[in-house]
Amino acid sequence: MAATRIVTSVLPMEETHGSTVLETDGLTKRFGDRTAVARLDLQVPARSAFGLLGPNGAGKTTLIRMVLGLTRPTSGTVRLLGLTMPEGRASALAGVGAIVEEPRFHLHLTGRENLMVAAAVRDASAPGRVVPLLERVGLTARADDRVSDYSLGMRQRLGIARCLLSDPRLLILDEPMNGLDPAGILEMRHLIRSLVDEGRTVMVSSHLLDEVEKTCDTVAILDRGRLIAEGPVAQIARDGGRQVLIVCDDPGRAVTVLRRHVVDARTVPGEEYLLKVTPAPGVTVAEVNRSMVEAGIAVERLEPVRATLEDRFLEITSRLEAK
């Protein structure tokens, strides 16, 4: 199935030194008979929050490893910050900060000490960034505590601070919200948006659809190693079509009555009188209502539903599984 691609310009070429920070062409990775990533053509716009979305096992981490040169592709090419990989790996990675899976630290050292160790192998100005970065990620009060006493959310924030030591143009964060409580997720979302506001690009891989929708400007959806949709979050969500929630006295019979007027109609699990429908193109909500009333179905309420990324994701992946 061809991926849905919506082309969007984020910033003028002269402001970004290139409208994309990452491009892949036919990128493929096989492990024996298993294809983890299949012929992936991907473009990550500069100065944006880009979501790499997919269920566990979709190929997100494998893709990130290939982008960073940690895993060699079976075929295809990667251009990172305008440089072809792996030939330009050293120069490209100088402008990239990345967390692949859970960030690792010296647990017996404090947060400040961990950053100072990391800064020592970077440019001469890096040590001077440690204190501002601890404040930036909200760890000033805990900077001199051992990392072994940090929560998962604190370690994630310390990992981002470490990434920022080199003042990167691109940050790649693999499942940064995984395991966080609601407060930690909110903090991470605000931090990512603030980084984008500074002019950086943040690429976030996640299986948390709701958080990707709230955090990212553009998204690519992977399923079983394939790119199945790519573009602005709002546009991809709208591509799922209009949806209407209906409260009526007989949703089961309503599904049968509405077959000619909708492209999808289903009862909502656990809700005895609730029905969700997607009207066919050109069919109005008034026509849906009239058909039900004429069939003797008592309609209590019709309510338009805002299209969500989660709905679109489930629609696409369910369709693929049915093939």
CSV table of N, CA and C in Angstrom, one decimal, residues 23 30 51 86 179 211 213 220 226 285 296 316:
chain,number,residue,atom,x,y,z
A,23,GLU,N,16.7,12.8,5.5
A,23,GLU,CA,16.0,12.2,4.3
A,23,GLU,C,16.5,10.7,4.2
A,30,ARG,N,17.2,-5.8,6.8
A,30,ARG,CA,16.7,-7.2,7.0
A,30,ARG,C,17.6,-7.9,8.1
A,51,GLY,N,7.1,13.4,14.7
A,51,GLY,CA,6.7,12.1,15.4
A,51,GLY,C,6.9,10.9,14.5
A,86,PRO,N,27.2,6.6,5.4
A,86,PRO,CA,28.0,6.9,6.5
A,86,PRO,C,29.2,7.7,6.2
A,179,GLY,N,7.0,5.1,30.2
A,179,GLY,CA,7.1,4.9,31.7
A,179,GLY,C,6.9,6.1,32.5
A,211,GLU,N,-0.1,11.5,22.8
A,211,GLU,CA,1.0,12.4,23.1
A,211,GLU,C,1.7,12.9,21.8
A,213,GLU,N,0.2,13.4,19.0
A,213,GLU,CA,-0.7,14.4,18.4
A,213,GLU,C,-0.6,15.7,19.1
A,220,ALA,N,5.2,10.6,10.9
A,220,ALA,CA,5.2,9.4,10.0
A,220,ALA,C,4.8,8.2,10.7
A,226,ARG,N,7.0,-0.6,7.4
A,226,ARG,CA,6.6,0.2,6.2
A,226,ARG,C,6.1,1.5,6.6
A,285,VAL,N,-25.3,14.9,8.0
A,285,VAL,CA,-25.8,14.3,9.3
A,285,VAL,C,-27.3,14.3,9.3
A,296,GLY,N,-38.1,4.2,12.3
A,296,GLY,CA,-38.7,4.0,13.7
A,296,GLY,C,-37.7,3.9,14.8
A,316,ILE,N,-6.0,2.8,9.6
A,316,ILE,CA,-5.1,2.4,8.6
A,316,ILE,C,-4.5,1.0,8.9
